[in-house]
Amino acid sequence: MKKNYLLALLSAFLLWLAWPPIPFTAPLLWIALVPLLWAMEAVMRGPYNKKGLKITLLGGFTGLLWNTASIYWVFNALNAAMPVYAAALVSLIPFALAAVLMALAFRLYYQLRKHHGIGLSMAGLVSFWITYEYLHQTWDLAFPWMNLGNGFASSHPLVQWYEYTGVYGGTLWIWLANILLFMGILSVKDKFGPIHRYKWFVGFLLLVTLPSGWSLYRYATYEEHINPADIVVVQPNIDPYGKYSFLSPESQLDQLIRLADSVAQPNTEFFIWPETAIASPRGYNEDEFRENPAFLRLQDFLSNYKNGNVLSGIESYRVYHQPETPTARKFEGAELYYDAFNAAVLVENSARLQFYHKSKLVAGVEQLPFGSALAFMTPLFQAFGGTTGGYGSQEAPSVFYSQSGIGAAPVICYESIWGSYVAEYVEQGAQFIAVITNDGWWGNTAGKDQHLAYAKLRAIETRRWVARSANTGISAFINQRGDVVQQTGWWTADALKQDINLNEAITFYVRAGDYLAYAGCAGSLIFGTVLLVTFGRRSRYRKQAQS
């Protein structure tokens, strides 16, 4: 088994090497899974006991190493606010949980191979894998950061066709390429005839080159419809671990305004400020914000910009007379309830306010997954974010509209990983995407670079500009082809101005959503039924033989 684990280690290494932010290595994803498939084939053909367990362990081993090497920064972020033992425990959610789901997909593949041909079993493996990815973006422990299709974020000219498929098209592409190459190598080992062997290698080359060639052509010839709007993004560079220790909320607001003023023009339409940029230790009551000095300061700032709007992150809350939501909490000593929000607000040259409440909350930091079942873990999370399990949210995205009619998608931090969720904004009328985030939690690690790279995929899927404002991360402008046109440095206070092109056209992916994921789930149901039927027949035969 040692050789098989070395092959699994090789797959984990290739997957890590291909992963963002390492540049120019994404094509390794076309071959990265072949060593693992070869190791599993060796187990299935070898004189081993408990083959199913060995297959499961090989898959889990590969997934654990790949995930941990690629998202090690999760531990960095947690360890800055928690004891080492607590950070290590919570880190197991993103490190190990996906690996367990990957291992389950390979175990089901093995069960198919025991009774059915390799072609049907490989189709089942792809379906099971896509189902794992879809599950891992929809349940309470959602963390779709490591979906295979995200791997091409650093080589976005090769996947311009994501405007039709989204990242699940990339997952399918990677798996099909690896399977075709593996089948070619296997046919050589099994000494099949030349025609049988060559068809797999020719299929692999065609599968790799045709989509890549079309994508490069699309990338080279894509032209944006000219519909300019002047946008400013601000990076205030305020240490998130000492947000109220170093600067008062008033001083933070002054810094944001000073940076915005330094690059703005009279025709600037939007000023994009980062996640929780407008903040106070207690947050802001949304119903009373118009009377708050912060709102009056913003109105004074915008008086210099006729069409100006501030789209900013804000820590806010709403007050209820009854517990109107599952996350509502009671005020101490009063018959009132409230929800706290990680929110976005649009302030304009009028009394109108628009709020959006972050929907995709970070498990463990912004919400306690599975409610009361994991309530015992609450003390571990309280140091990181302060309102674990208590953030309110809204069910669906909502677009901010300026007085001039421009639609902006307020995407808060972690939400930018969900292609289908961002697509909902565009379907509602968003003409550009505003990502507001605070990547400073992770330090100067690969996390901030991966988060920026994934935003390029959202630009391609929707053919929308992305204006990205990060507090202490990397702020940037990304065009409709996924190119980073401008970006700030790390850990610097800065502001960028860019004329972007608004877009109203709707891509196929925006209309269809994650249809490939739905197809994968349907495939899993079919192959799962095949397994159940096979198991039922074998049980009947066993009973008949015993009788």
PDB file of C-alpha atoms in Angstrom, residues 31-299:
ATOM      1  CA  ILE A  31      -3.722  15.313 -14.969  1.00  0.00           C
ATOM      2  CA  ALA A  32      -3.676  15.786 -11.193  1.00  0.00           C
ATOM      3  CA  LEU A  33      -6.211  13.058 -10.371  1.00  0.00           C
ATOM      4  CA  VAL A  34      -4.636  10.368 -12.556  1.00  0.00           C
ATOM      5  CA  PRO A  35      -2.156   9.123  -9.896  1.00  0.00           C
ATOM      6  CA  LEU A  36      -5.004   8.758  -7.388  1.00  0.00           C
ATOM      7  CA  LEU A  37      -7.156   6.843  -9.893  1.00  0.00           C
ATOM      8  CA  TRP A  38      -4.170   4.602 -10.651  1.00  0.00           C
ATOM      9  CA  ALA A  39      -3.627   3.912  -6.949  1.00  0.00           C
ATOM     10  CA  MET A  40      -7.290   2.981  -6.521  1.00  0.00           C
ATOM     11  CA  GLU A  41      -7.159   0.717  -9.560  1.00  0.00           C
ATOM     12  CA  ALA A  42      -4.149  -1.033  -8.058  1.00  0.00           C
ATOM     13  CA  VAL A  43      -6.100  -1.649  -4.849  1.00  0.00           C
ATOM     14  CA  MET A  44      -9.119  -2.982  -6.728  1.00  0.00           C
ATOM     15  CA  ARG A  45      -6.965  -5.387  -8.785  1.00  0.00           C
ATOM     16  CA  GLY A  46      -4.573  -6.296  -5.977  1.00  0.00           C
ATOM     17  CA  PRO A  47      -4.646  -9.012  -3.294  1.00  0.00           C
ATOM     18  CA  TYR A  48      -5.888  -6.715  -0.561  1.00  0.00           C
ATOM     19  CA  ASN A  49      -8.399  -7.192   2.212  1.00  0.00           C
ATOM     20  CA  LYS A  50     -11.003  -4.530   2.994  1.00  0.00           C
ATOM     21  CA  LYS A  51     -10.552  -2.863  -0.366  1.00  0.00           C
ATOM     22  CA  GLY A  52     -13.456  -0.482   0.176  1.00  0.00           C
ATOM     23  CA  LEU A  53     -11.849   0.910   3.317  1.00  0.00           C
ATOM     24  CA  LYS A  54      -8.502   1.329   1.544  1.00  0.00           C
ATOM     25  CA  ILE A  55     -10.157   3.193  -1.342  1.00  0.00           C
ATOM     26  CA  THR A  56     -11.941   5.446   1.140  1.00  0.00           C
ATOM     27  CA  LEU A  57      -8.721   6.202   3.015  1.00  0.00           C
ATOM     28  CA  LEU A  58      -6.817   6.984  -0.193  1.00  0.00           C
ATOM     29  CA  GLY A  59      -9.483   9.471  -1.262  1.00  0.00           C
ATOM     30  CA  GLY A  60      -9.702  11.073   2.174  1.00  0.00           C
ATOM     31  CA  PHE A  61      -5.896  11.261   2.491  1.00  0.00           C
ATOM     32  CA  THR A  62      -5.622  13.086  -0.845  1.00  0.00           C
ATOM     33  CA  GLY A  63      -8.444  15.473  -0.033  1.00  0.00           C
ATOM     34  CA  LEU A  64      -7.132  16.286   3.429  1.00  0.00           C
ATOM     35  CA  LEU A  65      -3.605  17.074   2.213  1.00  0.00           C
ATOM     36  CA  TRP A  66      -4.816  19.138  -0.748  1.00  0.00           C
ATOM     37  CA  ASN A  67      -7.328  21.133   1.294  1.00  0.00           C
ATOM     38  CA  THR A  68      -5.008  21.773   4.215  1.00  0.00           C
ATOM     39  CA  ALA A  69      -2.128  22.885   1.981  1.00  0.00           C
ATOM     40  CA  SER A  70      -4.385  25.237  -0.013  1.00  0.00           C
ATOM     41  CA  ILE A  71      -6.404  26.812   2.810  1.00  0.00           C
ATOM     42  CA  TYR A  72      -3.951  26.656   5.715  1.00  0.00           C
ATOM     43  CA  TRP A  73      -4.741  30.338   6.278  1.00  0.00           C
ATOM     44  CA  VAL A  74      -8.053  29.400   7.927  1.00  0.00           C
ATOM     45  CA  PHE A  75      -6.078  28.292  10.973  1.00  0.00           C
ATOM     46  CA  ASN A  76      -4.067  31.556  10.909  1.00  0.00           C
ATOM     47  CA  ALA A  77      -7.262  33.583  11.077  1.00  0.00           C
ATOM     48  CA  LEU A  78      -8.786  31.573  13.888  1.00  0.00           C
ATOM     49  CA  ASN A  79      -5.584  31.300  15.910  1.00  0.00           C
ATOM     50  CA  ALA A  80      -5.336  35.098  16.026  1.00  0.00           C
ATOM     51  CA  ALA A  81      -8.523  35.170  18.122  1.00  0.00           C
ATOM     52  CA  MET A  82      -8.611  31.725  19.776  1.00  0.00           C
ATOM     53  CA  PRO A  83      -6.293  29.379  21.673  1.00  0.00           C
ATOM     54  CA  VAL A  84      -4.356  27.010  19.435  1.00  0.00           C
ATOM     55  CA  TYR A  85      -6.434  23.973  20.443  1.00  0.00           C
ATOM     56  CA  ALA A  86      -9.703  25.776  19.688  1.00  0.00           C
ATOM     57  CA  ALA A  87      -8.447  27.110  16.334  1.00  0.00           C
ATOM     58  CA  ALA A  88      -7.269  23.630  15.385  1.00  0.00           C
ATOM     59  CA  LEU A  89     -10.657  22.136  16.267  1.00  0.00           C
ATOM     60  CA  VAL A  90     -12.650  24.678  14.273  1.00  0.00           C
ATOM     61  CA  SER A  91     -10.217  24.430  11.343  1.00  0.00           C
ATOM     62  CA  LEU A  92     -11.221  20.801  10.934  1.00  0.00           C
ATOM     63  CA  ILE A  93     -14.505  21.985   9.421  1.00  0.00           C
ATOM     64  CA  PRO A  94     -12.934  23.273   6.180  1.00  0.00           C
ATOM     65  CA  PHE A  95      -9.846  21.016   6.311  1.00  0.00           C
ATOM     66  CA  ALA A  96     -11.405  17.635   6.974  1.00  0.00           C
ATOM     67  CA  LEU A  97     -15.105  17.836   6.206  1.00  0.00           C
ATOM     68  CA  ALA A  98     -14.628  18.239   2.461  1.00  0.00           C
ATOM     69  CA  ALA A  99     -12.079  15.418   2.546  1.00  0.00           C
ATOM     70  CA  VAL A 100     -14.651  13.144   4.192  1.00  0.00           C
ATOM     71  CA  LEU A 101     -17.204  13.967   1.482  1.00  0.00           C
ATOM     72  CA  MET A 102     -14.591  13.343  -1.223  1.00  0.00           C
ATOM     73  CA  ALA A 103     -13.751  10.004   0.371  1.00  0.00           C
ATOM     74  CA  LEU A 104     -17.439   9.077   0.354  1.00  0.00           C
ATOM     75  CA  ALA A 105     -17.634   9.802  -3.382  1.00  0.00           C
ATOM     76  CA  PHE A 106     -14.708   7.425  -4.004  1.00  0.00           C
ATOM     77  CA  ARG A 107     -16.225   4.763  -1.764  1.00  0.00           C
ATOM     78  CA  LEU A 108     -19.442   4.844  -3.780  1.00  0.00           C
ATOM     79  CA  TYR A 109     -17.348   4.622  -6.946  1.00  0.00           C
ATOM     80  CA  TYR A 110     -15.729   1.474  -5.568  1.00  0.00           C
ATOM     81  CA  GLN A 111     -19.129  -0.042  -4.776  1.00  0.00           C
ATOM     82  CA  LEU A 112     -20.162   0.513  -8.396  1.00  0.00           C
ATOM     83  CA  ARG A 113     -16.936  -0.996  -9.724  1.00  0.00           C
ATOM     84  CA  LYS A 114     -17.521  -4.185  -7.738  1.00  0.00           C
ATOM     85  CA  HIS A 115     -20.554  -5.040  -9.836  1.00  0.00           C
ATOM     86  CA  HIS A 116     -20.501  -2.878 -12.967  1.00  0.00           C
ATOM     87  CA  GLY A 117     -18.204  -1.816 -15.773  1.00  0.00           C
ATOM     88  CA  ILE A 118     -15.587   0.906 -15.500  1.00  0.00           C
ATOM     89  CA  GLY A 119     -17.469   3.272 -17.822  1.00  0.00           C
ATOM     90  CA  LEU A 120     -20.655   3.293 -15.752  1.00  0.00           C
ATOM     91  CA  SER A 121     -18.610   3.492 -12.539  1.00  0.00           C
ATOM     92  CA  MET A 122     -16.646   6.510 -13.755  1.00  0.00           C
ATOM     93  CA  ALA A 123     -19.905   8.256 -14.680  1.00  0.00           C
ATOM     94  CA  GLY A 124     -21.073   7.537 -11.156  1.00  0.00           C
ATOM     95  CA  LEU A 125     -17.847   8.934  -9.675  1.00  0.00           C
ATOM     96  CA  VAL A 126     -18.265  12.231 -11.533  1.00  0.00           C
ATOM     97  CA  SER A 127     -21.900  12.458 -10.422  1.00  0.00           C
ATOM     98  CA  PHE A 128     -21.025  11.716  -6.799  1.00  0.00           C
ATOM     99  CA  TRP A 129     -18.232  14.317  -6.841  1.00  0.00           C
ATOM    100  CA  ILE A 130     -20.429  17.047  -8.298  1.00  0.00           C
ATOM    101  CA  THR A 131     -23.093  16.193  -5.720  1.00  0.00           C
ATOM    102  CA  TYR A 132     -20.509  16.555  -2.941  1.00  0.00           C
ATOM    103  CA  GLU A 133     -19.553  20.000  -4.267  1.00  0.00           C
ATOM    104  CA  TYR A 134     -23.175  21.086  -4.504  1.00  0.00           C
ATOM    105  CA  LEU A 135     -23.948  19.814  -0.999  1.00  0.00           C
ATOM    106  CA  HIS A 136     -20.915  21.670   0.309  1.00  0.00           C
ATOM    107  CA  GLN A 137     -22.251  24.963  -1.047  1.00  0.00           C
ATOM    108  CA  THR A 138     -25.812  24.579   0.224  1.00  0.00           C
ATOM    109  CA  TRP A 139     -25.862  23.166   3.765  1.00  0.00           C
ATOM    110  CA  ASP A 140     -25.136  24.859   7.101  1.00  0.00           C
ATOM    111  CA  LEU A 141     -21.433  23.943   6.898  1.00  0.00           C
ATOM    112  CA  ALA A 142     -21.090  25.349   3.383  1.00  0.00           C
ATOM    113  CA  PHE A 143     -17.536  26.044   2.219  1.00  0.00           C
ATOM    114  CA  PRO A 144     -17.356  25.827  -1.605  1.00  0.00           C
ATOM    115  CA  TRP A 145     -13.898  27.415  -1.656  1.00  0.00           C
ATOM    116  CA  MET A 146     -12.274  24.230  -2.973  1.00  0.00           C
ATOM    117  CA  ASN A 147     -14.720  23.315  -5.743  1.00  0.00           C
ATOM    118  CA  LEU A 148     -12.546  21.963  -8.561  1.00  0.00           C
ATOM    119  CA  GLY A 149     -13.821  24.492 -11.105  1.00  0.00           C
ATOM    120  CA  ASN A 150     -12.376  27.323  -8.987  1.00  0.00           C
ATOM    121  CA  GLY A 151      -8.912  26.048  -9.814  1.00  0.00           C
ATOM    122  CA  PHE A 152      -8.816  27.942 -13.110  1.00  0.00           C
ATOM    123  CA  ALA A 153      -9.228  31.337 -11.412  1.00  0.00           C
ATOM    124  CA  SER A 154      -5.535  32.084 -11.977  1.00  0.00           C
ATOM    125  CA  SER A 155      -5.795  31.032 -15.644  1.00  0.00           C
ATOM    126  CA  HIS A 156      -9.089  32.688 -16.505  1.00  0.00           C
ATOM    127  CA  PRO A 157      -8.394  33.101 -20.264  1.00  0.00           C
ATOM    128  CA  LEU A 158      -8.849  29.305 -20.521  1.00  0.00           C
ATOM    129  CA  VAL A 159     -12.372  29.320 -19.061  1.00  0.00           C
ATOM    130  CA  GLN A 160     -14.213  32.152 -20.757  1.00  0.00           C
ATOM    131  CA  TRP A 161     -16.943  29.565 -21.399  1.00  0.00           C
ATOM    132  CA  TYR A 162     -17.904  29.770 -17.710  1.00  0.00           C
ATOM    133  CA  GLU A 163     -20.442  32.320 -18.973  1.00  0.00           C
ATOM    134  CA  TYR A 164     -22.347  29.189 -20.109  1.00  0.00           C
ATOM    135  CA  THR A 165     -21.546  26.643 -17.401  1.00  0.00           C
ATOM    136  CA  GLY A 166     -20.247  28.334 -14.259  1.00  0.00           C
ATOM    137  CA  VAL A 167     -17.553  26.618 -12.204  1.00  0.00           C
ATOM    138  CA  TYR A 168     -19.314  23.254 -12.383  1.00  0.00           C
ATOM    139  CA  GLY A 169     -18.357  23.203 -16.040  1.00  0.00           C
ATOM    140  CA  GLY A 170     -14.763  23.405 -14.861  1.00  0.00           C
ATOM    141  CA  THR A 171     -15.267  20.546 -12.399  1.00  0.00           C
ATOM    142  CA  LEU A 172     -16.746  18.375 -15.167  1.00  0.00           C
ATOM    143  CA  TRP A 173     -13.943  19.350 -17.580  1.00  0.00           C
ATOM    144  CA  ILE A 174     -11.220  18.444 -15.086  1.00  0.00           C
ATOM    145  CA  TRP A 175     -12.754  15.085 -14.261  1.00  0.00           C
ATOM    146  CA  LEU A 176     -13.347  14.101 -17.898  1.00  0.00           C
ATOM    147  CA  ALA A 177      -9.778  15.025 -18.846  1.00  0.00           C
ATOM    148  CA  ASN A 178      -8.340  12.963 -15.998  1.00  0.00           C
ATOM    149  CA  ILE A 179     -10.579   9.999 -16.780  1.00  0.00           C
ATOM    150  CA  LEU A 180      -9.685   9.969 -20.488  1.00  0.00           C
ATOM    151  CA  LEU A 181      -5.959  10.130 -19.715  1.00  0.00           C
ATOM    152  CA  PHE A 182      -6.278   7.440 -17.052  1.00  0.00           C
ATOM    153  CA  MET A 183      -8.188   5.170 -19.428  1.00  0.00           C
ATOM    154  CA  GLY A 184      -5.490   5.648 -22.062  1.00  0.00           C
ATOM    155  CA  ILE A 185      -2.739   4.675 -19.626  1.00  0.00           C
ATOM    156  CA  LEU A 186      -4.804   1.736 -18.373  1.00  0.00           C
ATOM    157  CA  SER A 187      -5.349   0.483 -21.941  1.00  0.00           C
ATOM    158  CA  VAL A 188      -1.575   0.510 -22.490  1.00  0.00           C
ATOM    159  CA  LYS A 189      -1.030  -1.465 -19.282  1.00  0.00           C
ATOM    160  CA  ASP A 190      -3.706  -3.979 -20.297  1.00  0.00           C
ATOM    161  CA  LYS A 191      -2.112  -4.274 -23.774  1.00  0.00           C
ATOM    162  CA  PHE A 192      -5.148  -3.302 -25.799  1.00  0.00           C
ATOM    163  CA  GLY A 193      -4.757  -2.724 -29.517  1.00  0.00           C
ATOM    164  CA  PRO A 194      -3.410   0.599 -30.891  1.00  0.00           C
ATOM    165  CA  ILE A 195      -6.810   1.928 -31.978  1.00  0.00           C
ATOM    166  CA  HIS A 196      -8.306   1.272 -28.556  1.00  0.00           C
ATOM    167  CA  ARG A 197      -5.360   2.956 -26.877  1.00  0.00           C
ATOM    168  CA  TYR A 198      -5.094   5.958 -29.152  1.00  0.00           C
ATOM    169  CA  LYS A 199      -8.771   6.880 -28.948  1.00  0.00           C
ATOM    170  CA  TRP A 200      -8.378   7.725 -25.267  1.00  0.00           C
ATOM    171  CA  PHE A 201      -5.305   9.908 -25.796  1.00  0.00           C
ATOM    172  CA  VAL A 202      -6.866  11.623 -28.821  1.00  0.00           C
ATOM    173  CA  GLY A 203     -10.025  12.197 -26.796  1.00  0.00           C
ATOM    174  CA  PHE A 204      -7.939  13.702 -23.985  1.00  0.00           C
ATOM    175  CA  LEU A 205      -6.140  16.084 -26.369  1.00  0.00           C
ATOM    176  CA  LEU A 206      -9.388  17.164 -28.032  1.00  0.00           C
ATOM    177  CA  LEU A 207     -11.118  17.689 -24.695  1.00  0.00           C
ATOM    178  CA  VAL A 208      -8.266  19.867 -23.467  1.00  0.00           C
ATOM    179  CA  THR A 209      -7.519  21.858 -26.609  1.00  0.00           C
ATOM    180  CA  LEU A 210     -10.968  22.562 -28.074  1.00  0.00           C
ATOM    181  CA  PRO A 211     -12.513  24.328 -25.054  1.00  0.00           C
ATOM    182  CA  SER A 212      -9.195  26.076 -24.353  1.00  0.00           C
ATOM    183  CA  GLY A 213      -8.856  27.232 -27.951  1.00  0.00           C
ATOM    184  CA  TRP A 214     -12.413  28.536 -28.102  1.00  0.00           C
ATOM    185  CA  SER A 215     -11.906  30.280 -24.775  1.00  0.00           C
ATOM    186  CA  LEU A 216      -8.705  31.984 -25.888  1.00  0.00           C
ATOM    187  CA  TYR A 217     -10.481  33.156 -29.055  1.00  0.00           C
ATOM    188  CA  ARG A 218     -13.397  34.460 -26.999  1.00  0.00           C
ATOM    189  CA  TYR A 219     -10.980  36.186 -24.650  1.00  0.00           C
ATOM    190  CA  ALA A 220      -9.109  37.857 -27.529  1.00  0.00           C
ATOM    191  CA  THR A 221     -12.223  39.017 -29.373  1.00  0.00           C
ATOM    192  CA  TYR A 222     -14.574  39.894 -26.507  1.00  0.00           C
ATOM    193  CA  GLU A 223     -15.628  43.553 -26.623  1.00  0.00           C
ATOM    194  CA  GLU A 224     -17.500  45.396 -23.929  1.00  0.00           C
ATOM    195  CA  HIS A 225     -20.478  47.546 -24.786  1.00  0.00           C
ATOM    196  CA  ILE A 226     -19.519  51.134 -24.012  1.00  0.00           C
ATOM    197  CA  ASN A 227     -21.657  52.344 -21.122  1.00  0.00           C
ATOM    198  CA  PRO A 228     -19.290  54.096 -18.708  1.00  0.00           C
ATOM    199  CA  ALA A 229     -19.705  54.885 -15.042  1.00  0.00           C
ATOM    200  CA  ASP A 230     -17.054  56.399 -12.786  1.00  0.00           C
ATOM    201  CA  ILE A 231     -16.442  54.250  -9.681  1.00  0.00           C
ATOM    202  CA  VAL A 232     -14.113  54.697  -6.693  1.00  0.00           C
ATOM    203  CA  VAL A 233     -13.071  51.879  -4.351  1.00  0.00           C
ATOM    204  CA  VAL A 234     -11.468  52.654  -0.995  1.00  0.00           C
ATOM    205  CA  GLN A 235      -9.110  50.516   1.097  1.00  0.00           C
ATOM    206  CA  PRO A 236      -8.809  52.189   4.535  1.00  0.00           C
ATOM    207  CA  ASN A 237      -6.392  49.581   5.941  1.00  0.00           C
ATOM    208  CA  ILE A 238      -7.775  49.431   9.477  1.00  0.00           C
ATOM    209  CA  ASP A 239      -6.546  46.460  11.520  1.00  0.00           C
ATOM    210  CA  PRO A 240      -9.655  44.299  12.081  1.00  0.00           C
ATOM    211  CA  TYR A 241      -8.285  42.967  15.368  1.00  0.00           C
ATOM    212  CA  GLY A 242      -8.170  46.459  16.844  1.00  0.00           C
ATOM    213  CA  LYS A 243     -10.960  48.209  14.987  1.00  0.00           C
ATOM    214  CA  TYR A 244     -12.127  50.218  18.007  1.00  0.00           C
ATOM    215  CA  SER A 245      -8.785  50.360  19.834  1.00  0.00           C
ATOM    216  CA  PHE A 246      -6.789  52.378  17.317  1.00  0.00           C
ATOM    217  CA  LEU A 247      -9.357  54.692  15.731  1.00  0.00           C
ATOM    218  CA  SER A 248     -12.758  55.943  16.833  1.00  0.00           C
ATOM    219  CA  PRO A 249     -15.707  55.361  14.461  1.00  0.00           C
ATOM    220  CA  GLU A 250     -15.616  59.087  13.645  1.00  0.00           C
ATOM    221  CA  SER A 251     -11.913  58.942  12.737  1.00  0.00           C
ATOM    222  CA  GLN A 252     -12.492  55.838  10.605  1.00  0.00           C
ATOM    223  CA  LEU A 253     -15.246  57.652   8.709  1.00  0.00           C
ATOM    224  CA  ASP A 254     -12.990  60.667   8.205  1.00  0.00           C
ATOM    225  CA  GLN A 255     -10.288  58.399   6.787  1.00  0.00           C
ATOM    226  CA  LEU A 256     -12.704  56.792   4.334  1.00  0.00           C
ATOM    227  CA  ILE A 257     -13.904  60.193   3.145  1.00  0.00           C
ATOM    228  CA  ARG A 258     -10.366  61.560   2.828  1.00  0.00           C
ATOM    229  CA  LEU A 259      -9.243  58.611   0.693  1.00  0.00           C
ATOM    230  CA  ALA A 260     -12.381  58.797  -1.473  1.00  0.00           C
ATOM    231  CA  ASP A 261     -11.954  62.534  -2.023  1.00  0.00           C
ATOM    232  CA  SER A 262      -8.336  62.054  -3.080  1.00  0.00           C
ATOM    233  CA  VAL A 263      -9.256  60.334  -6.372  1.00  0.00           C
ATOM    234  CA  ALA A 264     -12.924  61.232  -6.976  1.00  0.00           C
ATOM    235  CA  GLN A 265     -14.223  63.398  -9.800  1.00  0.00           C
ATOM    236  CA  PRO A 266     -17.429  65.464  -9.928  1.00  0.00           C
ATOM    237  CA  ASN A 267     -19.097  62.753 -12.044  1.00  0.00           C
ATOM    238  CA  THR A 268     -18.237  59.840  -9.728  1.00  0.00           C
ATOM    239  CA  GLU A 269     -21.319  57.631  -9.415  1.00  0.00           C
ATOM    240  CA  PHE A 270     -20.351  55.154  -6.691  1.00  0.00           C
ATOM    241  CA  PHE A 271     -17.952  55.153  -3.775  1.00  0.00           C
ATOM    242  CA  ILE A 272     -17.403  51.537  -2.683  1.00  0.00           C
ATOM    243  CA  TRP A 273     -16.295  51.089   0.938  1.00  0.00           C
ATOM    244  CA  PRO A 274     -15.421  47.737   2.537  1.00  0.00           C
ATOM    245  CA  GLU A 275     -17.236  45.334   4.812  1.00  0.00           C
ATOM    246  CA  THR A 276     -18.234  46.902   8.174  1.00  0.00           C
ATOM    247  CA  ALA A 277     -16.582  50.194   7.170  1.00  0.00           C
ATOM    248  CA  ILE A 278     -19.380  52.148   8.867  1.00  0.00           C
ATOM    249  CA  ALA A 279     -19.281  50.707  12.336  1.00  0.00           C
ATOM    250  CA  SER A 280     -19.574  51.386  16.017  1.00  0.00           C
ATOM    251  CA  PRO A 281     -19.198  49.047  19.000  1.00  0.00           C
ATOM    252  CA  ARG A 282     -22.992  48.756  19.302  1.00  0.00           C
ATOM    253  CA  GLY A 283     -23.875  48.997  15.619  1.00  0.00           C
ATOM    254  CA  TYR A 284     -26.433  51.329  14.050  1.00  0.00           C
ATOM    255  CA  ASN A 285     -30.194  51.109  14.324  1.00  0.00           C
ATOM    256  CA  GLU A 286     -31.390  51.012  10.710  1.00  0.00           C
ATOM    257  CA  ASP A 287     -34.653  52.788  11.535  1.00  0.00           C
ATOM    258  CA  GLU A 288     -32.805  55.656  13.213  1.00  0.00           C
ATOM    259  CA  PHE A 289     -29.737  55.908  10.975  1.00  0.00           C
ATOM    260  CA  ARG A 290     -30.975  59.077   9.236  1.00  0.00           C
ATOM    261  CA  GLU A 291     -30.670  60.917  12.553  1.00  0.00           C
ATOM    262  CA  ASN A 292     -27.203  59.559  13.261  1.00  0.00           C
ATOM    263  CA  PRO A 293     -24.195  61.918  12.929  1.00  0.00           C
ATOM    264  CA  ALA A 294     -22.544  59.357  10.626  1.00  0.00           C
ATOM    265  CA  PHE A 295     -25.381  59.679   8.095  1.00  0.00           C
ATOM    266  CA  LEU A 296     -25.232  63.479   8.269  1.00  0.00           C
ATOM    267  CA  ARG A 297     -21.468  63.323   7.656  1.00  0.00           C
ATOM    268  CA  LEU A 298     -22.054  61.143   4.607  1.00  0.00           C
ATOM    269  CA  GLN A 299     -24.653  63.563   3.259  1.00  0.00           C
TER     270      GLN A 299
END
